[in-house]
Coordinates of C-alpha atoms in Angstrom, one line a residue:
X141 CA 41.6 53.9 34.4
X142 CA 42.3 53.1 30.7
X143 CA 41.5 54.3 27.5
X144 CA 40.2 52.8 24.4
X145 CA 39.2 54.7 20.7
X146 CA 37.9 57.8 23.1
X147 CA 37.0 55.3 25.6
X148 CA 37.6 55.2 29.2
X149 CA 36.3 53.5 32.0
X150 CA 35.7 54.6 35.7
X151 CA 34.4 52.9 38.6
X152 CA 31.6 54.3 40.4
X153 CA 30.4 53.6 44.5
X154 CA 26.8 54.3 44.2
X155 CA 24.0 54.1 41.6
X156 CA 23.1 57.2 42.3
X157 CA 26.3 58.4 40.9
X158 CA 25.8 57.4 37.6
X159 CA 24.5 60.4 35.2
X160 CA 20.5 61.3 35.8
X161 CA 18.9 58.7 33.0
X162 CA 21.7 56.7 31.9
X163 CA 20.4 53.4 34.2
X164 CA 17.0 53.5 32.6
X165 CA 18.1 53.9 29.6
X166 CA 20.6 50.6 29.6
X167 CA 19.2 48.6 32.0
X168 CA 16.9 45.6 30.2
X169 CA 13.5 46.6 29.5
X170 CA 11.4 43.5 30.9
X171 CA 13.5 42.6 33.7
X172 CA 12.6 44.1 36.8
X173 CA 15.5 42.7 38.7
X174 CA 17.4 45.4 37.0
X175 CA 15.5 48.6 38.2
X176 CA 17.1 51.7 40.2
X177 CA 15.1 50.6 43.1
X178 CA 16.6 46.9 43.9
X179 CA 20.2 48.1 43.2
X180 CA 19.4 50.9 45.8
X181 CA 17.9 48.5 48.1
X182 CA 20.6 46.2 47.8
X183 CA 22.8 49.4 48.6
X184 CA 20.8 50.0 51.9
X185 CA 21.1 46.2 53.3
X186 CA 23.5 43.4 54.1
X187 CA 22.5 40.6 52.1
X188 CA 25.9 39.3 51.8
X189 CA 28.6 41.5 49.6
X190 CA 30.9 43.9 51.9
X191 CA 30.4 46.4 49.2
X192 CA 29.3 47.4 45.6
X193 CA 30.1 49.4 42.9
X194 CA 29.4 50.4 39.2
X195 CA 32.3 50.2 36.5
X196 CA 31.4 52.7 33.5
X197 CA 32.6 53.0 30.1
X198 CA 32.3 56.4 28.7
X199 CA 32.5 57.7 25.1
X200 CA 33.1 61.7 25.9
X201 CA 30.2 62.3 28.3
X202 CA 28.2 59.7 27.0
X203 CA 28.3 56.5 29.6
X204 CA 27.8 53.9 26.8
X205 CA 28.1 50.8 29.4
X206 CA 27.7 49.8 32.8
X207 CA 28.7 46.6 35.1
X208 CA 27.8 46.0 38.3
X209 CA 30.2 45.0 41.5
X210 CA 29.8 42.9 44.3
X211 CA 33.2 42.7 46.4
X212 CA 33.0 39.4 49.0
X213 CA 35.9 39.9 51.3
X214 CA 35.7 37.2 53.4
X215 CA 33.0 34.5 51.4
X216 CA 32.4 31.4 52.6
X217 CA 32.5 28.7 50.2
X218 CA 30.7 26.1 52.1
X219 CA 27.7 28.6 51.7
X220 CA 28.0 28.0 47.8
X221 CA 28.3 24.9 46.8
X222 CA 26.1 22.1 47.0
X223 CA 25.6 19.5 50.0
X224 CA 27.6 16.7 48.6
X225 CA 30.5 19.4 48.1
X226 CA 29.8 20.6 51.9
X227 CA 30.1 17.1 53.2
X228 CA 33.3 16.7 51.6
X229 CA 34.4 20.1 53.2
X230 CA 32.9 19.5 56.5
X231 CA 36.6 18.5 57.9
X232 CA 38.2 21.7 56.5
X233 CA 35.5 23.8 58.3
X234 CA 36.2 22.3 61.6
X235 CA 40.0 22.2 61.7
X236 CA 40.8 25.2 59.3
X237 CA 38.1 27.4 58.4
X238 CA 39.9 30.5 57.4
X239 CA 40.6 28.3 54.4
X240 CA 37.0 28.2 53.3
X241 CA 36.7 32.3 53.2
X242 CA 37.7 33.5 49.8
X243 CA 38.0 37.3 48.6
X244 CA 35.7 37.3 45.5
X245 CA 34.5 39.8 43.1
X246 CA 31.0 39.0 41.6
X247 CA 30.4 40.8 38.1
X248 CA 26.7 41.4 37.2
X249 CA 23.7 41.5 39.3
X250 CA 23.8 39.1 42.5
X251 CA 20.1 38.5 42.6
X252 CA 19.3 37.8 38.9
X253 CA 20.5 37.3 35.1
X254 CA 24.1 39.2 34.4
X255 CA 24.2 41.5 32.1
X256 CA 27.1 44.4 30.8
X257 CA 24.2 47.3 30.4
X258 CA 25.0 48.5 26.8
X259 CA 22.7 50.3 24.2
X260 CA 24.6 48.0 21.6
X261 CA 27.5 45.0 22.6
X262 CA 30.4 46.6 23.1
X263 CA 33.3 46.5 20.4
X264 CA 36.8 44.7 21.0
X265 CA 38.6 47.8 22.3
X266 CA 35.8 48.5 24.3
X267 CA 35.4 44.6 25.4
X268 CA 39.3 45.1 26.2
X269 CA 38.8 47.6 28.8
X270 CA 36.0 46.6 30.5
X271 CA 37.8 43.6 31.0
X272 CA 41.1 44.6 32.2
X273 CA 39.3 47.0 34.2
X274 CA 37.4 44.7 36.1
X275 CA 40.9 42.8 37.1
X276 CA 42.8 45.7 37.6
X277 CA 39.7 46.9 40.0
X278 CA 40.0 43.2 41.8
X279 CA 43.8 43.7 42.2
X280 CA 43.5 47.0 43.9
X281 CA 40.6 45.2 46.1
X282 CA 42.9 42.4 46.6
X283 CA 39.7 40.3 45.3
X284 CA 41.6 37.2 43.6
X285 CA 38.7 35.6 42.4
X286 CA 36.6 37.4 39.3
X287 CA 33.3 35.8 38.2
X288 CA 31.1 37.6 35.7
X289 CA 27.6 35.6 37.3
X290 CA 24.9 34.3 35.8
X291 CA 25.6 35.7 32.0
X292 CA 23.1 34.4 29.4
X293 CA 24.9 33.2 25.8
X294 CA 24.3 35.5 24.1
X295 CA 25.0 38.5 27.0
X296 CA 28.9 36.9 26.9
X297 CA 29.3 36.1 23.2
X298 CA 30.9 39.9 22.6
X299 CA 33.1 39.6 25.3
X300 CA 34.3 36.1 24.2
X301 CA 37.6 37.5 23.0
X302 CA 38.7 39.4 25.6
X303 CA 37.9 37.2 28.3
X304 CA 39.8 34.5 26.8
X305 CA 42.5 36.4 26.0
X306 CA 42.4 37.8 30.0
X307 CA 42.4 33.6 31.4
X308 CA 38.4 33.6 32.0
X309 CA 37.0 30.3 31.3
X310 CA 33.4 29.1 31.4
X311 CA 31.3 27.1 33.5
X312 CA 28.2 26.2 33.2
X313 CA 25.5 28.1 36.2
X314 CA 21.9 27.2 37.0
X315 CA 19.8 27.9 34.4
X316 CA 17.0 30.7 35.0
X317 CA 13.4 29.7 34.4
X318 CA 10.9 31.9 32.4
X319 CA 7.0 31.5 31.8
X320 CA 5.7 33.2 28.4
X321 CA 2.4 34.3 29.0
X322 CA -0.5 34.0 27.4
X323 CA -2.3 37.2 26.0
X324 CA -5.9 36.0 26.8
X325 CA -6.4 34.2 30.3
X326 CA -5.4 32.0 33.1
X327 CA -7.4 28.9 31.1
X328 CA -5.6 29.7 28.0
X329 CA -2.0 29.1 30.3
X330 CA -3.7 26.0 32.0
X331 CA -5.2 24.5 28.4
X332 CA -1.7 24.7 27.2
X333 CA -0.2 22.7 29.5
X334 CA 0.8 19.2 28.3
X335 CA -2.1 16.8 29.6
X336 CA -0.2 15.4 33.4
X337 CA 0.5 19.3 34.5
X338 CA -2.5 20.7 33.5
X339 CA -4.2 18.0 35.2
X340 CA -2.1 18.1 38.4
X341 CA -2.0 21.9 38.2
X342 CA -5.8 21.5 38.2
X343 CA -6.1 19.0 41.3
X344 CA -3.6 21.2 43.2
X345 CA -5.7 24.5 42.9
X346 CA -8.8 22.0 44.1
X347 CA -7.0 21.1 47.1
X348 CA -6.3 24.8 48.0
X349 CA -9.6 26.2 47.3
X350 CA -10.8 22.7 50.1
X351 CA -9.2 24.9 52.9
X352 CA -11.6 27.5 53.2
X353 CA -9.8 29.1 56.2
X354 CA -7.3 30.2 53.6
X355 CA -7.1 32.8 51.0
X356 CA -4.7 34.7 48.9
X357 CA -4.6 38.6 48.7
X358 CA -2.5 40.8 46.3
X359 CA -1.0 44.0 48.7
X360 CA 1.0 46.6 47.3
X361 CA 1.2 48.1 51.2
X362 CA 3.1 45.5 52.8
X363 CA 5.6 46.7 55.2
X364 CA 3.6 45.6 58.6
X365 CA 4.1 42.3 57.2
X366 CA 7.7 42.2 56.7
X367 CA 8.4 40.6 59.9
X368 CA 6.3 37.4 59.3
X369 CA 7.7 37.7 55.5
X370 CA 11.1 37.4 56.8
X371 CA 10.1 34.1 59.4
X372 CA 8.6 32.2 56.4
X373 CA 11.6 33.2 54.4
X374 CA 13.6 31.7 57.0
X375 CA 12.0 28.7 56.7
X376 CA 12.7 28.4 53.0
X377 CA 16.3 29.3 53.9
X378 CA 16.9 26.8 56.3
X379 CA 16.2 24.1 54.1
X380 CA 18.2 25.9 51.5
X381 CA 21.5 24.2 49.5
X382 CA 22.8 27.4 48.7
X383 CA 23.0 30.6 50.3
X384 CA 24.9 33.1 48.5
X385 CA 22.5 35.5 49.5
X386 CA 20.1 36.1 52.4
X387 CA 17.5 38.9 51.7
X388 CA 17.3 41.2 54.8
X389 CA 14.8 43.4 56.7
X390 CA 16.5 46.4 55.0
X391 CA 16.5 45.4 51.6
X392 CA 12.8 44.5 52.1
X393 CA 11.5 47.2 53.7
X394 CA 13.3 49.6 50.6
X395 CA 11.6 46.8 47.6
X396 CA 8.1 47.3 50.1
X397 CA 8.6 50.9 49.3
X398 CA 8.7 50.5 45.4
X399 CA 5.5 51.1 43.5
X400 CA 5.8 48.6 41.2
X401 CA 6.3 45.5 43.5
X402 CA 3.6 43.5 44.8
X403 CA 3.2 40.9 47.4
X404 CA 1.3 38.2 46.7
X405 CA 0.0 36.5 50.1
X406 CA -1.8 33.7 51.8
X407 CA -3.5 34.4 54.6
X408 CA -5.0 31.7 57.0
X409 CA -7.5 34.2 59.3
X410 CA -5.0 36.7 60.1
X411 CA -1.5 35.0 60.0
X412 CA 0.6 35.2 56.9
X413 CA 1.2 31.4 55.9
X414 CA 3.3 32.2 52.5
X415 CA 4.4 34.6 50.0
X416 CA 5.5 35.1 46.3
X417 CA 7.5 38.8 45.8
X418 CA 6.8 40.0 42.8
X419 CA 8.2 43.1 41.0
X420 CA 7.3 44.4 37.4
X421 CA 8.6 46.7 34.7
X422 CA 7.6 50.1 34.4
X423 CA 5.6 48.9 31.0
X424 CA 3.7 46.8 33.2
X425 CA -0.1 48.3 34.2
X426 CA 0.6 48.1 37.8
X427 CA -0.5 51.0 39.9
X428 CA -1.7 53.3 36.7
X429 CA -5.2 52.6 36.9
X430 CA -8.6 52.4 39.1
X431 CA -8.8 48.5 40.2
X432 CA -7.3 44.9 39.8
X433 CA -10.0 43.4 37.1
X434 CA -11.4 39.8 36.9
X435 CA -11.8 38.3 34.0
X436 CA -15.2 38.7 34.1
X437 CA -14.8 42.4 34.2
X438 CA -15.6 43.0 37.9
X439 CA -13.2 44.5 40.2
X440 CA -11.6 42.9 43.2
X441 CA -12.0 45.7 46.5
X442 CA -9.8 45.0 49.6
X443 CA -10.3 42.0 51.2
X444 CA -13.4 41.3 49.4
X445 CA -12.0 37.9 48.6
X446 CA -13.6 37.4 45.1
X447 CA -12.7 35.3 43.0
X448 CA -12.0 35.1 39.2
X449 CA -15.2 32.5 38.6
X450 CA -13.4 30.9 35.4
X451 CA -14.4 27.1 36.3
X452 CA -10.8 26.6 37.5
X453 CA -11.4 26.2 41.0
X454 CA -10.7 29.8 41.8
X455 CA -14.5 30.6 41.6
X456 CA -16.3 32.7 44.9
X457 CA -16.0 31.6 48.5
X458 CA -12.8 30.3 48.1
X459 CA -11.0 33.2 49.3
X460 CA -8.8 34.2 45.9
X461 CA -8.6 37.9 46.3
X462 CA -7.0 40.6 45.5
X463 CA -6.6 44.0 47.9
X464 CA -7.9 47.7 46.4
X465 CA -4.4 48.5 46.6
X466 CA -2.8 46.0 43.8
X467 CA -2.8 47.8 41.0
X468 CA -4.5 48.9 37.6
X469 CA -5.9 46.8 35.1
X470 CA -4.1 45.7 32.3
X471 CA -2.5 48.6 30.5
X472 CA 0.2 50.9 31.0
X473 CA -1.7 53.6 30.9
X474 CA -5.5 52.9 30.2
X475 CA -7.6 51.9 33.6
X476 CA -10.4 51.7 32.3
X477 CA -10.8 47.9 31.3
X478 CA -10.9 48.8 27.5
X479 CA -7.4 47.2 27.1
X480 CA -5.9 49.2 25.0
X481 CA -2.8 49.8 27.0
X482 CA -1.8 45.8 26.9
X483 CA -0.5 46.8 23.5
X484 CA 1.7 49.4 24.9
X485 CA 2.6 47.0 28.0
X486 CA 3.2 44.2 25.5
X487 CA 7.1 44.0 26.3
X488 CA 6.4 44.5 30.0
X489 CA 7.8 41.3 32.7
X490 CA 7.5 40.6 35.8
X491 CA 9.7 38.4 38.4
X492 CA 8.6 36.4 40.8
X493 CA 11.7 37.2 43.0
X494 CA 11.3 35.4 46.4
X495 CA 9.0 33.1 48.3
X496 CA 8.5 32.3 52.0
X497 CA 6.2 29.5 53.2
X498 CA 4.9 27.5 55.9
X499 CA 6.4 24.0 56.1
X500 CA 3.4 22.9 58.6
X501 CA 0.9 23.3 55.5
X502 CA 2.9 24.1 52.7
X503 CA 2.4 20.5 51.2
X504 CA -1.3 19.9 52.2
X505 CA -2.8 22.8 50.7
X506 CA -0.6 23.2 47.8
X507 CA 1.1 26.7 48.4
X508 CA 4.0 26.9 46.2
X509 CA 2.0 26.1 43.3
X510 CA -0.7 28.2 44.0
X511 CA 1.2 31.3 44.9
X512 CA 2.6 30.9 41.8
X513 CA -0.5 30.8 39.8
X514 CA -1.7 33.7 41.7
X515 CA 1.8 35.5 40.5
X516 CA 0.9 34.3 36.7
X517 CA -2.8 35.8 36.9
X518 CA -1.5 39.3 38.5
X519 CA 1.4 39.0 35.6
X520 CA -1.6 38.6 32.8
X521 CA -3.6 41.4 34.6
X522 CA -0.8 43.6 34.2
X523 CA 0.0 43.0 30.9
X524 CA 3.3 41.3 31.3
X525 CA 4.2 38.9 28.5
X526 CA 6.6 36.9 30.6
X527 CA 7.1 36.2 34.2
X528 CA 10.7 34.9 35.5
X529 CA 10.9 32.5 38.7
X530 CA 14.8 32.5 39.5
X531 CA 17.1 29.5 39.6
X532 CA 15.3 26.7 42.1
X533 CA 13.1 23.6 42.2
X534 CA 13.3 23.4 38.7
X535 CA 11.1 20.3 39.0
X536 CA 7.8 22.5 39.8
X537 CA 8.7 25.2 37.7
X538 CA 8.7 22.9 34.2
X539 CA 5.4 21.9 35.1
X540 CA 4.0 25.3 35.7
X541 CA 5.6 25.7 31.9
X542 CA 8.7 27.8 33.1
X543 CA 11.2 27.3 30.1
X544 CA 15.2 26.9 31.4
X545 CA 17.6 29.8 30.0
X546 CA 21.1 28.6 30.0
X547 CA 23.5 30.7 31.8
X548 CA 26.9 30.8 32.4
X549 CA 29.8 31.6 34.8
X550 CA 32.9 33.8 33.2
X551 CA 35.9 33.0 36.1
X552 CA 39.7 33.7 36.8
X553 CA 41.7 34.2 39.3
X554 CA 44.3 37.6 39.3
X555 CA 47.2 35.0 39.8
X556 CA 48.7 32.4 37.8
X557 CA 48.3 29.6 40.3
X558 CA 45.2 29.7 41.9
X559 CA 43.8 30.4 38.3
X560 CA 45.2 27.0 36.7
X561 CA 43.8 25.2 39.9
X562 CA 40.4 26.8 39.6
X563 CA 40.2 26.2 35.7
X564 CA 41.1 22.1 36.4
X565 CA 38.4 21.8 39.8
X566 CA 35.9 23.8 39.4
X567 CA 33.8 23.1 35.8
X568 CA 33.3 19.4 36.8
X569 CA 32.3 20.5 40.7
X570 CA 30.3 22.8 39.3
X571 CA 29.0 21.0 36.1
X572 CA 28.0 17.9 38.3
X573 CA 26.3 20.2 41.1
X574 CA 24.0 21.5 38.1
X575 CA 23.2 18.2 36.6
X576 CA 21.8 17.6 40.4
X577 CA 20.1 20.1 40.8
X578 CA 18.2 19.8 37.2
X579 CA 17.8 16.1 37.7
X580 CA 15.5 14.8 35.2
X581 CA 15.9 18.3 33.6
X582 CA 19.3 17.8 33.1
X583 CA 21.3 16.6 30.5
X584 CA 21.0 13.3 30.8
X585 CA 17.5 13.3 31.3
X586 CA 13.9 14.9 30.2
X587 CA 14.1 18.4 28.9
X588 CA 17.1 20.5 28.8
X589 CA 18.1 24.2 29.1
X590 CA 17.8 25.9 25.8
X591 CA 21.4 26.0 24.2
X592 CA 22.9 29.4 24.4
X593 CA 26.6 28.9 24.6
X594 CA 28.6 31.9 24.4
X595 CA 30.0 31.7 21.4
X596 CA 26.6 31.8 19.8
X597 CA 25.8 35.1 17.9
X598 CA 23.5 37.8 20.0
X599 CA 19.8 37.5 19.6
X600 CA 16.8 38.1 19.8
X601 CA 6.5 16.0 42.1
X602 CA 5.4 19.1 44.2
X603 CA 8.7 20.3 46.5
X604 CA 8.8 23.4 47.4
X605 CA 12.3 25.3 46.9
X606 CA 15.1 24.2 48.5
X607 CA 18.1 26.9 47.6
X608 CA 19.6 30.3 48.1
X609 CA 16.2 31.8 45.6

């Protein structure tokens, strides 16, 4: 397609046509989004994209860079932007709603945090034909719109150049939330809470542990579930702003498959009342040894329903539990307690990727925030340093201590016109719908995202969610 100092790039229709090894090695280490198995299972489903694919840059044989391809043919922007936006289209929908379906190409991963999968950022020739190839790819496609999604600061800053110098411009996206973990235990993460969440994070883990007909389990076999997994994550998608995305049966059933993803579960009797997906780095201690540990050194077996008995309202008889089948303990390769593979897991994250819930008890017993710290004690067990929770009800997620990573959208359009229109509407739409959506997170109130513009140099009240994650 182009050529660049000995460069060239090619574009690629399956993962599984990349060279043996190349993935793994470029793909970010503590980011579990970015595994072989969730691009495969996004492959094997419809979740929304009419296709994928995988533009390379190579150096000889060596495949020194890799960027992922989603190609909407017929999106629907109602489906994207916020309610107040919606409202305002409402009459285009009803009287011309071919209007509202746009050809789009998404750059990066459509589930998580973009990145360009490089060893080291990419050089300005290099830069220069990644980019063109990504528009000459959308032209052939007849994809007008380009947006490199989701892209952290620093992820862009190399690219700066050539995107400019292409007619990209930048708009501010959701930010992602992150929780650094603690290397000790689940009362070190609640003592460091400032004094309101830790108090409220205490009184909502006593309200769940006052239902006793419910209790949460940890399964690494959870395909028989996947039907009542995809009803509660209905739920949460009916009430959902955006839906950019909508996780299906078969990309499900493919992550169920995966040994390194867990479902964490709530139970009441027999019927599945919510769920947190979780998936983990290979670095993480999942699967590699003989039993989930408490952290008074005794093992969880399947459905024994014991609890971690740290004075934090998970204690015995309350139905915290974890099933024989969810993993090692904490290293990546020691099982037997000792600890010494947390060192080597040290690096190791984990994702809390999706969550399903029941709206008829979600609020009374407290299930979004206690599926969550059930995800942050599994995340310690396995040695993860960090656990990230996507891009919704940011409210929650600063009290369970998530930090907010600024991201950022990279867009164009292939043509001159549409490009000048998009670069004059869409940063305020878009800047105004993320304001809203951070609320008192925002900029114009409480904490805000930590600044990572591009052009900075590479380095190192209870609602449950109502969006597309």
């Amino acid at each position: 397609m182009g050529r660049a100092t000995g460069h060239r790039a090619e574009v690629l229709r399956s993962i599984d046509q990349l060279p043996p090894g190349s993935w793994e090695r470029l793909a970010p280490a503590g980011d579990p989004m970015w595994s072989r198995g969730v691009f495969r299972a996004l492959e094997r489903s419809r979740v929304g994209p009419s296709g994928y694919a995988y533009l390379t840059v190579r150096r000889g044989a060596e495949t020194v860079a890799v960027l992922p391809l989603c190609l909407f043919r017929d999106l629907r922007l109602d489906r994207i932007v916020g309610p107040r936006e919606r409202r305002l289209l409402a009459p285009l929908r009803r009287h011309a709603p071919r209007l509202l379906r746009v050809p789009m190409l998404f750059c990066g991963h459509l589930l998580g945090q973009g990145h360009v999968l490089a060893a080291e950022p990419l050089d300005g020739p290099a830069g220069e034909l990644l980019v063109s190839a990504v528009l000459d790819f959308a032209r052939r496609e007849r994809l007008g719109t380009v947006v490199l999604k989701d892209f952290a600061g620093p992820d862009l800053a190399p690219l700066r150049a050539p995107l400019t110098a292409a007619g990209f411009f930048l708009v501010p996206s959701l930010p992602d939330t992150e929780l650094a973990l603690p290397a000790d235990s689940f009362e070190q993460y609640l003592a460091a809470l400032p004094a309101k969440p830790r108090r409220n994070a205490r009184a909502k883990i006593r309200r769940f542990a006052a239902r006793p007909g419910l209790r949460i389990e940890v399964l690494a076999d959870f395909a028989h579930l996947l039907p009542a997994v995809l009803a509660l994550y209905g739920q949460v998608m009916d009430r959902a702003d955006q839906t950019l995305d909508v996780l299906d049966h078969a990309f499900l059933a493919a992550v169920a498959e995966d040994p390194l993803s867990r479902l964490v579960a709530c139970f009441e009797g027999e019927r599945l009342v919510g769920f947190l997906l979780c998936l983990f780095t290979p670095g993480a201690g999942t699967g590699s040894g003989s039993g989930f540990g408490s952290e008074d050194g005794t093992g969880a077996g399947h459905g024994s329903g014991a609890g971690y008995g740290d004075g934090d309202g998970f204690g015995p008889g309350n139905g915290i539990g974890f099933g024989e089948a969810a993993g090692a303990g904490a290293g990546a390769g020691a099982g037997d307690g000792d600890g010494a593979g947390v060192v080597a897991a040290a690096a190791a994250g984990a994702t809390g990727a999706r969550i399903g819930l029941d709206y008829r008890l979600a609020h009374d017993a407290a299930l979004y925030h206690n599926l969550h710290y059930a995800a942050v004690r599994l995340a310690m067990a396995e040695g993860c340093r960090h656990i990230r929770f996507a891009q919704t009800a940011y409210l929650p997620k600063v009290e369970l201590g998530c930090a907010l990573v600024e991201q950022w959208h990279a867009m164009t359009h292939v043509r001159p016109l549409p490009r000048a229109l998009l670069r004059r509407l869409l940063p305020p739409a878009l800047t105004a719908a993320r304001d809203r959506a951070l609320g008192p997170h925002g900029p114009h109130g409480g904490a805000r995202p930590a600044p990572q513009h591009p052009r900075a140099e590479a380095r190192t009240e209870e609602r449950p969610p109502h969006a597309a994650r």
